[in-house]
Every structure is written in C-alpha cells, then in structure tokens.
CSV table of C-alpha atoms and ligand atoms in Angstrom, one decimal:
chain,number,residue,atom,x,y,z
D,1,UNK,CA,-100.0,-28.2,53.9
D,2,UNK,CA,-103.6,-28.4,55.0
D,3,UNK,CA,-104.9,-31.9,56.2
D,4,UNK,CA,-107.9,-30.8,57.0
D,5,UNK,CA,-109.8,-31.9,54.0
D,6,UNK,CA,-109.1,-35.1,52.8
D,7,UNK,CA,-112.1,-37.5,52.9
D,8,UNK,CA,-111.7,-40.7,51.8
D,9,UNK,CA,-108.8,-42.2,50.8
D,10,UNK,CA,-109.4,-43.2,46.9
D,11,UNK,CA,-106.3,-42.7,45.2
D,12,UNK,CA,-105.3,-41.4,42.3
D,13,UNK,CA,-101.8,-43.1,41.7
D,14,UNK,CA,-99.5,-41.5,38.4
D,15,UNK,CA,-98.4,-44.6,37.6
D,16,UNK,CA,-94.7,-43.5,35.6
D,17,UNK,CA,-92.0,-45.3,33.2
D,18,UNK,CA,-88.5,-44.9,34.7
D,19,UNK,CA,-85.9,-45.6,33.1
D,20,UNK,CA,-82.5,-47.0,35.9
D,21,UNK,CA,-82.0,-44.5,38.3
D,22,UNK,CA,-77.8,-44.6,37.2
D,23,UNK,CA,-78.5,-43.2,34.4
D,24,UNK,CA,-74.3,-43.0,32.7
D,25,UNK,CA,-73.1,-45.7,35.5
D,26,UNK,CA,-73.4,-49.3,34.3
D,27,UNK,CA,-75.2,-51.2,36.9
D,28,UNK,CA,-71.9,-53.6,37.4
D,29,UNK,CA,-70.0,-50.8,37.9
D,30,UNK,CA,-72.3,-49.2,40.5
D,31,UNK,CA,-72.4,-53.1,42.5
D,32,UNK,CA,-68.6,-53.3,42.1
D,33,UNK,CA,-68.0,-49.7,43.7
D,34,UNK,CA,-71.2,-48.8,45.8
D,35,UNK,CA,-73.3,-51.5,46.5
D,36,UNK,CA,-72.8,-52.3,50.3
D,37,UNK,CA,-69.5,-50.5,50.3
D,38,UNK,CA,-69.7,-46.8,50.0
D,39,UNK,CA,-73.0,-44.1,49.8
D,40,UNK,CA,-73.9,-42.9,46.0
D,41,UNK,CA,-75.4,-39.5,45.5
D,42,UNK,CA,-76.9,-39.5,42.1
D,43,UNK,CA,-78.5,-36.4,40.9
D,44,UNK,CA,-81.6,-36.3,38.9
D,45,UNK,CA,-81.5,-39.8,38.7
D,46,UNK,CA,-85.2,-39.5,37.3
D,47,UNK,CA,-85.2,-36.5,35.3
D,48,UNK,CA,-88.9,-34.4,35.7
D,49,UNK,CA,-89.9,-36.8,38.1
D,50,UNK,CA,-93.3,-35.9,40.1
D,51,UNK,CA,-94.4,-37.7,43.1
D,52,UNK,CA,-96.7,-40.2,42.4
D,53,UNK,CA,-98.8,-39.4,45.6
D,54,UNK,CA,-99.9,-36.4,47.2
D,55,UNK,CA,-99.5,-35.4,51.1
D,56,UNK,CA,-103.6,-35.9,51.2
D,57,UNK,CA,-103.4,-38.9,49.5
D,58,UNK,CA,-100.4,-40.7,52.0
D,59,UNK,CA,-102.9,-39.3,55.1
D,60,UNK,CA,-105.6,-40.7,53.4
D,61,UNK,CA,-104.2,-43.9,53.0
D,62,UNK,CA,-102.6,-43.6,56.9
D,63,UNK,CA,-106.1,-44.0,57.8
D,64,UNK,CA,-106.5,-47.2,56.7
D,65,UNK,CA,-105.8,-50.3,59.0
D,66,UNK,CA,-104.5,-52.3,56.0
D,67,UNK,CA,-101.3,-50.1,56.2
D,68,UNK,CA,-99.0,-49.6,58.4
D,69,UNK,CA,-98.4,-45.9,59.2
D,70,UNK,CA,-96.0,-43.8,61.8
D,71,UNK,CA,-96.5,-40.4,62.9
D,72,UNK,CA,-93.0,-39.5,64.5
D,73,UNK,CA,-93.0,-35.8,65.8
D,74,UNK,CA,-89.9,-34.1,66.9
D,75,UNK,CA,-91.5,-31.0,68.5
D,76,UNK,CA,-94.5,-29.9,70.7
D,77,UNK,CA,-95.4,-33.5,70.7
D,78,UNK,CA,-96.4,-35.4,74.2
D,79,UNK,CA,-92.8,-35.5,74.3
D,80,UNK,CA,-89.9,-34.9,72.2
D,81,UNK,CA,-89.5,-37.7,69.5
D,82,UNK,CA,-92.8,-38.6,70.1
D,83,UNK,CA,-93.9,-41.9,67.9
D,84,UNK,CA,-97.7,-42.1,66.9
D,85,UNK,CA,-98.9,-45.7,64.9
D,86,UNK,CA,-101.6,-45.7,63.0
D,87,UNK,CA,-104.5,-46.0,61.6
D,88,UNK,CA,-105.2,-42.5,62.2
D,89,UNK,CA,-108.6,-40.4,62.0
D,90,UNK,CA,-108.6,-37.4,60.0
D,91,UNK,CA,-108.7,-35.5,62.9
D,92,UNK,CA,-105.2,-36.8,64.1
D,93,UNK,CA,-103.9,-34.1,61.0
D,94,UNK,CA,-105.8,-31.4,62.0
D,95,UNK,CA,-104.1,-31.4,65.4
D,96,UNK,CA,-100.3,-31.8,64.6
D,97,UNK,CA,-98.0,-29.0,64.9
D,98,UNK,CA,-97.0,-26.9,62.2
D,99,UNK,CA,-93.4,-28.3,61.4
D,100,UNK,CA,-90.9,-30.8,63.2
D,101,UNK,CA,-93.3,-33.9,62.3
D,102,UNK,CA,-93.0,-36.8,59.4
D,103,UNK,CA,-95.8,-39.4,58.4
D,104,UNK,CA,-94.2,-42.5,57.0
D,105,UNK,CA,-96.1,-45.7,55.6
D,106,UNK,CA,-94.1,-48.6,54.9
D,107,UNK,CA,-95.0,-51.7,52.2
D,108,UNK,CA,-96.9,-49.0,50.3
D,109,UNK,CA,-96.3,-50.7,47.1
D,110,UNK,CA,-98.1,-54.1,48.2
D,111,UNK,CA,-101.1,-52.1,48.7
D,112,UNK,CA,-101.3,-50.3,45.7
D,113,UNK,CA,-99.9,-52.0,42.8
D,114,UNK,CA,-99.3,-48.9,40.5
D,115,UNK,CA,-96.5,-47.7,42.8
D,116,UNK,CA,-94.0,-50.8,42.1
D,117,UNK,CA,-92.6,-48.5,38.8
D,118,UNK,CA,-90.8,-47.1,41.2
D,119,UNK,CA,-89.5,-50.8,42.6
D,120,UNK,CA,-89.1,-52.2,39.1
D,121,UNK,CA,-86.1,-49.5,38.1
D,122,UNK,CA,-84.2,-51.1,40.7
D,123,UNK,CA,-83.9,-54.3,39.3
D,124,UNK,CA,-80.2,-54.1,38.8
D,125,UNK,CA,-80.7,-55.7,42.2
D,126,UNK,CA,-82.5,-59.2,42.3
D,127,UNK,CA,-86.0,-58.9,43.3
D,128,UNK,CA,-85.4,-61.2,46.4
D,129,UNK,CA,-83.2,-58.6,48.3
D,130,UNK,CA,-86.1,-56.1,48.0
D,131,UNK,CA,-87.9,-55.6,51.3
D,132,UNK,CA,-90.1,-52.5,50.5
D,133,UNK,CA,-91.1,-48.7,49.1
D,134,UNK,CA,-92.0,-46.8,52.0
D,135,UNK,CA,-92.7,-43.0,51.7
D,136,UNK,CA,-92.7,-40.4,54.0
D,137,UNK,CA,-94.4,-37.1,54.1
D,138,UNK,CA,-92.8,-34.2,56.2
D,139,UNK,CA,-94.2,-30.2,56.7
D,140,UNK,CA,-90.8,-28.0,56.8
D,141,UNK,CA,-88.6,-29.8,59.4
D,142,UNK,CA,-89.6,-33.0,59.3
D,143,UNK,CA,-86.8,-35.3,60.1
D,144,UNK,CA,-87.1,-39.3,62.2
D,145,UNK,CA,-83.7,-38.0,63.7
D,146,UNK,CA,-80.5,-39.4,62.9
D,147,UNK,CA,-80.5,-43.3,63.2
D,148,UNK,CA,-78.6,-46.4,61.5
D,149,UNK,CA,-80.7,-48.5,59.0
D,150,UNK,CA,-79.6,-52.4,59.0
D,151,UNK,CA,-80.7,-52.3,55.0
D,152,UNK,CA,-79.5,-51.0,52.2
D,153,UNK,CA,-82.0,-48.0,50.9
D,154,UNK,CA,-82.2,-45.9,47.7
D,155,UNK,CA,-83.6,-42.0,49.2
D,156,UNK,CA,-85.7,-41.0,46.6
D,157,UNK,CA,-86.9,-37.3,47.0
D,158,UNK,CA,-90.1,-37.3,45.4
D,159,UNK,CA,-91.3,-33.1,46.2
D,160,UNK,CA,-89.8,-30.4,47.5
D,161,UNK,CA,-86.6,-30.6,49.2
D,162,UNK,CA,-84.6,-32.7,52.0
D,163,UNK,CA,-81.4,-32.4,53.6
D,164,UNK,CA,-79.6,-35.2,54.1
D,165,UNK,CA,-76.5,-35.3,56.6
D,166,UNK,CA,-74.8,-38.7,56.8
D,167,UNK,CA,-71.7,-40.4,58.8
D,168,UNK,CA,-69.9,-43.7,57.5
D,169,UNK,CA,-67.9,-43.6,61.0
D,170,UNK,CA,-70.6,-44.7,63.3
D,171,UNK,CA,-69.9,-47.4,65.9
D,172,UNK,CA,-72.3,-50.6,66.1
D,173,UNK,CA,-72.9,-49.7,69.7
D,174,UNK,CA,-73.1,-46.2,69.3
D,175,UNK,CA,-75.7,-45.0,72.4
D,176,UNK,CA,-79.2,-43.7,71.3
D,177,UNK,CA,-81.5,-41.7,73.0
D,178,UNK,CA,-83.8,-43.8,75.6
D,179,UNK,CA,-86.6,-41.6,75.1
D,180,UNK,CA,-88.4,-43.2,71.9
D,181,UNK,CA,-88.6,-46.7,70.6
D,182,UNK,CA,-86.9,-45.2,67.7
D,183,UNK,CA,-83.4,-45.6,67.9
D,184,UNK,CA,-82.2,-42.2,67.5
D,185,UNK,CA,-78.3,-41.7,67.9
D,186,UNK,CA,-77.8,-39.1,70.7
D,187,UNK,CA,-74.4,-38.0,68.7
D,188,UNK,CA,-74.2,-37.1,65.2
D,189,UNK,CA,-71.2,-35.6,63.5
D,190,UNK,CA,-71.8,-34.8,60.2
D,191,UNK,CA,-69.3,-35.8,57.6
D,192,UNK,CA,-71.0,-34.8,54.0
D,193,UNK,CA,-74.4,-33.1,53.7
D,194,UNK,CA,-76.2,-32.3,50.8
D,195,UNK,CA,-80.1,-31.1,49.8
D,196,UNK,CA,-82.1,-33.5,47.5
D,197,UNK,CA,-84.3,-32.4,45.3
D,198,UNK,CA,-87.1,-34.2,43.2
D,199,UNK,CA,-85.4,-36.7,41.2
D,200,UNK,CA,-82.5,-37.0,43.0
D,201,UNK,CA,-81.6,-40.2,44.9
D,202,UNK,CA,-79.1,-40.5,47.9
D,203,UNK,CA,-78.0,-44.6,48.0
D,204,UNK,CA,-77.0,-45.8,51.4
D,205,UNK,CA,-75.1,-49.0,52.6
D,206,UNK,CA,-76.4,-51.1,55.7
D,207,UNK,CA,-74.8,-49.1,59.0
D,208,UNK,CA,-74.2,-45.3,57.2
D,209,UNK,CA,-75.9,-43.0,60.0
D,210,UNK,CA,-78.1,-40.4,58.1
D,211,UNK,CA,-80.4,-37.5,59.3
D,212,UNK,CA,-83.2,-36.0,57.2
D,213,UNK,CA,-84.5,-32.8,57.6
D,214,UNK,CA,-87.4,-31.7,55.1
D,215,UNK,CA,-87.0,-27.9,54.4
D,216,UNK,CA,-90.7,-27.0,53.7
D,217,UNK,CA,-93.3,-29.8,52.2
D,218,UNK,CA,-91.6,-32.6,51.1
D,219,UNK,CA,-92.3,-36.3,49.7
D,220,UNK,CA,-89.5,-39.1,50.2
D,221,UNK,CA,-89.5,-42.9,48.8
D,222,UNK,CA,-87.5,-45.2,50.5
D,223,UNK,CA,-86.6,-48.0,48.6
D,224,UNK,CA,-85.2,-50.7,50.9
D,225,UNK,CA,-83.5,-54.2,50.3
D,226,UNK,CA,-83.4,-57.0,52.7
D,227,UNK,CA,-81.2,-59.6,54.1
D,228,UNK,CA,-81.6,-62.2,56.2
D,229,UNK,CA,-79.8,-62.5,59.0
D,230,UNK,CA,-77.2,-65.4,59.3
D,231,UNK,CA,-79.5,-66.8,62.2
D,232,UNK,CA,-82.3,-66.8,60.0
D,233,UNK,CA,-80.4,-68.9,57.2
D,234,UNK,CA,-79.0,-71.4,59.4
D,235,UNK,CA,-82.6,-71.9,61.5
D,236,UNK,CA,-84.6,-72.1,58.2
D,237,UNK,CA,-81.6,-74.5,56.6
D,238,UNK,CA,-81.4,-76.8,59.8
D,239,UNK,CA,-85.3,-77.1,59.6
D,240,UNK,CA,-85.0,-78.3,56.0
D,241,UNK,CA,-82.4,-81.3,57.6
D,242,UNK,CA,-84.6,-81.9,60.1
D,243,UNK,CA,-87.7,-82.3,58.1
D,244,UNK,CA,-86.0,-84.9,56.2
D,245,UNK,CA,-84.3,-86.9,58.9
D,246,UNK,CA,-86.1,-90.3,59.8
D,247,UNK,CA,-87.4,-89.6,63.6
D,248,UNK,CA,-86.9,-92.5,64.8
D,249,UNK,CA,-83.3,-92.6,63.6
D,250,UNK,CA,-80.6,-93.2,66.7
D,251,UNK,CA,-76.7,-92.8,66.9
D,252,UNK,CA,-75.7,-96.1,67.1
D,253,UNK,CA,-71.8,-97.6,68.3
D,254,UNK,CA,-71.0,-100.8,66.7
D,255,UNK,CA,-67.5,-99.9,66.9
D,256,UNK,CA,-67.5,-98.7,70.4
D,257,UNK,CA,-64.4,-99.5,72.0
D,258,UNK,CA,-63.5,-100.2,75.7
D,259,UNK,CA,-62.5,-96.7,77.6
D,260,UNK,CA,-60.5,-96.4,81.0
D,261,UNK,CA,-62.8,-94.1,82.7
D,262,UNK,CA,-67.3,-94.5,82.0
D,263,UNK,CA,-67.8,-91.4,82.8
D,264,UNK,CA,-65.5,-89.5,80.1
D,265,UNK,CA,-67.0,-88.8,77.0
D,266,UNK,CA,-64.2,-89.3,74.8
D,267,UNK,CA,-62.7,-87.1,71.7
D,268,UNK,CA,-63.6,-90.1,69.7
D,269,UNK,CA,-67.3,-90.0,71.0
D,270,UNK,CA,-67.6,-86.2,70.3
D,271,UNK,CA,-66.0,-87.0,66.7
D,272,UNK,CA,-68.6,-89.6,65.8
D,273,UNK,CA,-71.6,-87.2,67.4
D,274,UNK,CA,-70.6,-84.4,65.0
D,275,UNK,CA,-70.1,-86.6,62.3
D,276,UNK,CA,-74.1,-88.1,62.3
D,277,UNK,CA,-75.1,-84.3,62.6
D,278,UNK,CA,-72.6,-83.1,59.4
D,279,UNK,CA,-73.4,-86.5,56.6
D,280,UNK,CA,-77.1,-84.8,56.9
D,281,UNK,CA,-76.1,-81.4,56.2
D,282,UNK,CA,-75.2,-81.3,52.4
D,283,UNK,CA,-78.8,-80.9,51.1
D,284,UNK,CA,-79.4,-82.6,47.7
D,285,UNK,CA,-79.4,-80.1,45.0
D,286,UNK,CA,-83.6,-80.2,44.9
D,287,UNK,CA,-83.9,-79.6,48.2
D,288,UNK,CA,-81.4,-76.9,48.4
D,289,UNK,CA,-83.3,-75.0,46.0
D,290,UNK,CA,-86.6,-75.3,47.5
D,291,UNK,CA,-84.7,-74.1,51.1
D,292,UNK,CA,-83.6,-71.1,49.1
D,293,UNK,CA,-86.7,-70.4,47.2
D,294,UNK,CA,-89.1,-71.1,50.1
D,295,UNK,CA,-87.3,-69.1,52.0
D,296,UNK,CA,-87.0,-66.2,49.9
D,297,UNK,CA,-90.1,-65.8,48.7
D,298,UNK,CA,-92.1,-66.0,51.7
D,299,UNK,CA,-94.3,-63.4,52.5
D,300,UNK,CA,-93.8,-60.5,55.4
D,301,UNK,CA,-96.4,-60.5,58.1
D,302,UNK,CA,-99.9,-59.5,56.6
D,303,UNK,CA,-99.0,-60.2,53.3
D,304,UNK,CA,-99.6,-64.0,52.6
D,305,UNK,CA,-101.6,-65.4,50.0
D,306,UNK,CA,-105.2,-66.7,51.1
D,307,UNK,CA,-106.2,-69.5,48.5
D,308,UNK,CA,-109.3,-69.3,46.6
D,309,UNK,CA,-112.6,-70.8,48.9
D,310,UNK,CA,-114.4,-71.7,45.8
D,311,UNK,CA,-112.3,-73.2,43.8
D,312,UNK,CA,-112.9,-73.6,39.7
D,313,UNK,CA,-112.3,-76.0,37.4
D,314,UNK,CA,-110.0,-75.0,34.8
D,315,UNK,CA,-113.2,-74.5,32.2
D,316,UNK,CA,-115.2,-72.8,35.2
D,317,UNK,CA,-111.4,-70.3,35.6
D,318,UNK,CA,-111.1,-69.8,31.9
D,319,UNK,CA,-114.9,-68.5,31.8
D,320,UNK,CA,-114.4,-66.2,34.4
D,321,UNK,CA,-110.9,-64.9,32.9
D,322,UNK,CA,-113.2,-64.6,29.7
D,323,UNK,CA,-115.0,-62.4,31.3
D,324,UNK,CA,-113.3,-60.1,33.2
D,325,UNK,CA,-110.4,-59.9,30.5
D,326,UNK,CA,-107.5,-59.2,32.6
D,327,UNK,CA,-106.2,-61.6,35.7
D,328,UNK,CA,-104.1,-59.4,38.0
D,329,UNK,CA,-101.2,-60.3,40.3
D,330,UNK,CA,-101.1,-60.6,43.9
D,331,UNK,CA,-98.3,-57.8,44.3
D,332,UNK,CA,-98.4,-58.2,47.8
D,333,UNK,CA,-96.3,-61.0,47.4
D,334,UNK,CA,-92.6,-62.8,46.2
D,335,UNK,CA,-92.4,-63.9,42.6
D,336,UNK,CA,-89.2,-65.8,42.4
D,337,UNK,CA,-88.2,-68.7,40.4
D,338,UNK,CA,-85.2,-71.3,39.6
D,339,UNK,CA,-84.2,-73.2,36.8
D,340,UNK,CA,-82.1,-76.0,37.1
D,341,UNK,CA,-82.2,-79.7,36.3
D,342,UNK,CA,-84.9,-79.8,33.4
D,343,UNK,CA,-87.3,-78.2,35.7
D,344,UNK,CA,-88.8,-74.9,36.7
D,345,UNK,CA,-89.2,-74.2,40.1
D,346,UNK,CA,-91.6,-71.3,41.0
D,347,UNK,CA,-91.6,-70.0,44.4
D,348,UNK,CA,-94.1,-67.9,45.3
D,349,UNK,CA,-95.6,-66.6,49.2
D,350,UNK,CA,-93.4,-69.4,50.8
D,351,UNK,CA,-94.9,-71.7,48.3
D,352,UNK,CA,-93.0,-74.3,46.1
D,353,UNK,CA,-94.3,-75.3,42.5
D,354,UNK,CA,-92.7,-77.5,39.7
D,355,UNK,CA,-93.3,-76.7,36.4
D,356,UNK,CA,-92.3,-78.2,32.7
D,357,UNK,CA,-88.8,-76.9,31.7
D,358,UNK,CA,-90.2,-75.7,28.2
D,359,UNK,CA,-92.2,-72.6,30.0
D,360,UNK,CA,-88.7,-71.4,31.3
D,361,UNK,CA,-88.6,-68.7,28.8
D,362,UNK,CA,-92.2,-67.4,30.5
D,363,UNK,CA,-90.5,-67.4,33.8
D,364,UNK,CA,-89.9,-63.7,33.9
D,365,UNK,CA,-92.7,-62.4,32.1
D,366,UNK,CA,-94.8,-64.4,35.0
D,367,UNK,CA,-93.1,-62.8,37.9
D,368,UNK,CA,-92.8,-59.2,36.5
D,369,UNK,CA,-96.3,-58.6,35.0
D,370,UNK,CA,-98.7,-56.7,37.3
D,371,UNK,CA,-101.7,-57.7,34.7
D,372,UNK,CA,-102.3,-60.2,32.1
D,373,UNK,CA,-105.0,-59.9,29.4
D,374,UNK,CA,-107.0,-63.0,28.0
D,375,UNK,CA,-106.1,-61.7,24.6
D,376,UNK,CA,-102.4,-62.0,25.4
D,377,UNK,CA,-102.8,-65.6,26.6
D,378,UNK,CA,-104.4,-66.6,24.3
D,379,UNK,CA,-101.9,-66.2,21.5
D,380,UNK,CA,-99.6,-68.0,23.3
D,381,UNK,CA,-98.1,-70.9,21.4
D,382,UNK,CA,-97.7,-72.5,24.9
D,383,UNK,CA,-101.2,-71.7,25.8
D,384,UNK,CA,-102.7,-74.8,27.2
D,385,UNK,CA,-99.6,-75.3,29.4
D,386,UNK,CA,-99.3,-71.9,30.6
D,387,UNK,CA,-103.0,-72.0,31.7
D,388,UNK,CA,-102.8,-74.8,33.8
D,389,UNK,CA,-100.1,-73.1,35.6
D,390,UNK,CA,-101.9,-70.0,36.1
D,391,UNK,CA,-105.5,-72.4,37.0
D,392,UNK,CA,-103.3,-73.4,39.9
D,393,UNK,CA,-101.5,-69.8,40.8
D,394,UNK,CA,-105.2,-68.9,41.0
D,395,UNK,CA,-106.2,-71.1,42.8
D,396,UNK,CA,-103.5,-70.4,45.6
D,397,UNK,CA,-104.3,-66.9,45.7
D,398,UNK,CA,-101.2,-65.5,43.3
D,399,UNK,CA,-103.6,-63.8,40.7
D,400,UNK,CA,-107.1,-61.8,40.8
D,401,UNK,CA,-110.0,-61.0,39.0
V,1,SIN,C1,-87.8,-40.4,55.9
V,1,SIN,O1,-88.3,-40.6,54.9
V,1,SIN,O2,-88.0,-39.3,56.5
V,1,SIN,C2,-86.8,-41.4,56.6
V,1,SIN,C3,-86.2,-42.3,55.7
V,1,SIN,C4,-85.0,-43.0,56.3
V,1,SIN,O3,-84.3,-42.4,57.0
V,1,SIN,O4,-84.8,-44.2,56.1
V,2,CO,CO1,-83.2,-44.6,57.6
C-alpha cells in the first residue's frame, strides 16, 4: 500500500444497506447464548461487503486533529510496540516500515455520519450500550498484540484478510508487557484461531484475550459497546440524591436516649445514621428516569453539543429549514428516549427534555434519522408539535443545517 499520495482528506464514504449481521440466528437467541457469555464467529455475516473506506482515506482522515488516531508499530519502530498518536503529517506514512504496523481511528462514525450503516445493523443491541466504530488499517502483519478488551466488540473485516487467535482462559491479572502503554499480554496460548475475511465478523465478550495479525492489506471495523462501571452508576446516582437533598438539612435525635459511656457511638446511633442516608435513596420514578437518561446519553469527551449562538425564532428556523430543505442530526451524539407516565422524555448529549405523550410514536424515527427533509415534515399530521420540538433540538445543537 502506498501512502505516499494522499492529499487532502475529502472522503468519499460508500454509504451501504446491511441487513443484521446473524443472518439465520434470531437476535434473542444470539443474546441468550453469546452475548457476554461466549465468542460468535459468524461468516459472511454481510454478504459482498466492501469497505466503506480506503487505507488513503483512514490516513487522510488520521491527519485531522478532530479524530483521534494511533499508529502502533510492532517492528523496526523506536522500539518494539512502539505507539504513535495522532494527528499525523503525510509524511509520517511515507516513513513507516513496510509490515508489522496498524493505524487505528476510533469514534469514526461521529465524524462522518455516513459510516453509522454499519452501527445501525447492530441494533439488536440498544443504542445506549454502543460506545463506537473504530477501524483499523494494517500493511501484512499488522497486529496491536494480544490484549483483553473491557467491552464487548463485533470484528468486522472489511478487506483483505485477518487472523484472529483468541483465549477465553485469561486471568484478570494476567502480567503485560511494561514496554508500551498498551497493555499487551506477555503470554498468549491460543485456544481457537481462524482467518476473517471481508464480510465476516468475529463477536467477542468483555475479558476474551484476542490477537490480530493482518496477512497482507487489510481493513477492520470494530464495533464496540459500553458499560459503565458500577462506580460510575453509583457516583452519578448518589449525585442525583444529593442534588435533591435540602443543604441545610441535619440528623437530628429527639429520641436520644441516655448511654453508659459518651464516648461510644452506639449500634443504635449507627442504625439511625444509615437510616437518614437510605429514606433518600429510592429516587421517585421521574427522577430515576432522568438519572438513567442523563446519564446515558451524555456525550464522550469532544463530542458534546454546542448550542446555537444566534438563536431563531421558530418563524426565523422554519425559513432557514425552507431553505436548506434538509436539517441534519448531530451524530456525534446520544439519542435516547423514555416513555412512561403520559410523558416523553428525550435525552439527548446529557440533556433532559419533556415532551407531549401523543409524539411517542415519533420517538424513534427522531433518534434514528441521520436527515430529515422539510417535505417530510411537513406532511406530518403532528406538524406543528413536532416543529416546536425540533425549534428547540436546534437550538441546543442536536440538528444542522
Ligand atoms: C485491530 O483492528 O487491529 C484491533 C481491534 C481490536 O483488537 O480490538
Ligand atoms: Co481488542
């Protein structure tokens, strides 16, 4: 693969329809027996698939700032393992070695919106477990080592051909090398190993140890889900308590009885401490909803919605949706919604938003469409609701002319 001359880094995206990557496997079955359990190889999971992006093209676009790139090289580096972040120059292509090295650029699909077909054939799994597509491109060789992923991630070899080796027996503490920042296990037994060709997707559970090698030019998509971590749940959930807890609230005693000794905190006295923390932690049923859809939907680092400086009117944001004909989504960041309680809740970038029951049944249309045309909205029966929802989404930064 020559690098040498790619210039600038306009791409030209195939934008595809896939159809579910399980192709005879019902997606319940496929939860009940793989999902976080056990590895799936599924081949030609997308039959005739091409990749839709070139080796030029993923440089190209690893020379942009906006995205964040790796250069991890194996071999006649500045050291073995050697991990390179970009942006990079062109130049930076020109002087790799001829095999052992992988470029990989994560969130790829925030960036260019024509990329989340890929995304959207994995919705067997609920949109907010999905973390990100990240593809990698690899001369013959090309491997990041053998390593544990915390996240669950569909391989998807997109061109030419990859061998994967994987382990399900690896130890949580298993020692890495202490060369790289990139947690490379320094011993790898190989269990099962088979070579991926386009079309073919390898599924792997949180903690399988897998090793890549590419075996000549080769384009992989990683399609990875995210979790938080228990930590994360119980900080962001004690928060919402907190938030709604009077400050100036104190444990009070009217009951206190008289004790033997002053300075022993009694049983009793621990009891009725950890009774005044637990009557606040059963979170009504609104603002349980908005802990998990806030949550949820909030945006990675880099990625949050910036809300329109001058702001329209909703006559001055119909003209300009007049005119440009189609309003496009922030893809960068979380659709999610829930309905409960004659209300729909949208939450979107960390951001919570009530709307009218009766637009329920737009819900999904909302969250899945990259683009919507003023033609389209304006045969909607529910029209002049619908646009003062989107006046607002616009406003905040969800959509785009
Ligand atoms: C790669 O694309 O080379 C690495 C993907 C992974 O191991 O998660
Ligand atoms: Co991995």
């Amino acid at each position: 693969m020559q690098f040498g001359y790619f210039f600038s880094i306009s791409v030209i995206i195939q934008q595809m329809k896939l159809t579910s990557p399980l192709g005879d496997l019902p997606a319940h079955e496929f939860l009940a027996q793989y999902w976080q359990k056990k590895p799936l190889l599924i081949r030609q999971a997308f039959k005739d698939f091409t990749s839709p992006i070139s080796a030029e093209e993923l440089a190209g676009l690893a020379c942009d700032e906006m995205l964040e790139s790796r250069i991890i090289i194996e071999k006649d580096g500045r050291h073995p393992w050697e991990l390179r972040t970009g942006p990079f120059a062109a130049q930076d292509f020109t002087r790799l070695p001829d095999t052992h090295w992988t470029l990989l650029i994560q969130d790829i699909e925030k960036h260019l919106p024509e990329l989340t077909c890929i995304i959207d054939a994995f919705h067997f799994i609920p949109d907010w477990r999905l973390d990100d597509l990240m593809i990698s491109y690899a001369p013959e060789y090309g491997s990041v080592g053998p390593h544990v992923d915390a996240y669950d991630v569909f391989l998807l070899q997109a061109q030419g051909k990859r061998q994967w080796k994987i382990n399900t027996h690896i130890d949580a503490d298993a020692p890495m090398l202490d060369i790289t920042a990139l947690n490379i296990l320094q011993d790898f037994e190989v269990e099962q190993e088979w070579i991926l060709e386009p079309g073919d997707i390898l599924y792997l559970p949180p903690g399988v140890a897998h090793y890549g090698i590419s075996l000549g030019d080769c384009i992989t998509c990683s399609i990875g889900f995210r979790a938080p971590t228990h930590v994360e749940l119980v900080q962001s959930y004690l928060q919402t308590v907190i938030e709604q807890i009077q400050a100036d609230k104190h444990f009070s005693d009217p009951d206190l009885c008289t004790q033997q000794f002053p300075h022993e905190i009694t049983l009793q006295s621990v009891a009725q401490l950890k009774q005044t923390v637990a009557d606040y932690l059963s979170l009504d049923p609104q603002s349980l909803y908005n802990w998990a859809g806030t949550l949820l939907s909030e945006g990675k680092e880099g990625f949050q919605a910036e809300s329109v400086s001058d702001q329209p009117t909703m006559s001055g944001f119909i003209r300009r949706w007049q005119a440009s004909q189609v309003l496009y989504r922030n893809t960068a960041l979380k659709f999610l919604y829930i309905t409960a309680d004659d209300t729909l809740h949208f939450y979107i970038d960390g951001q919570h938003i009530d709307v009218a029951a009766r637009l329920s049944d737009y819900a999904e249309w909302l969250c899945s469409s990259l683009e919507i045309s003023w033609d389209k909205m304006n045969r909607y029966p529910d029209r002049e609701a619908l646009l003062s929802v989107m006046h607002g989404f616009y406003c905040r930064g969800f959509y785009y002319f």
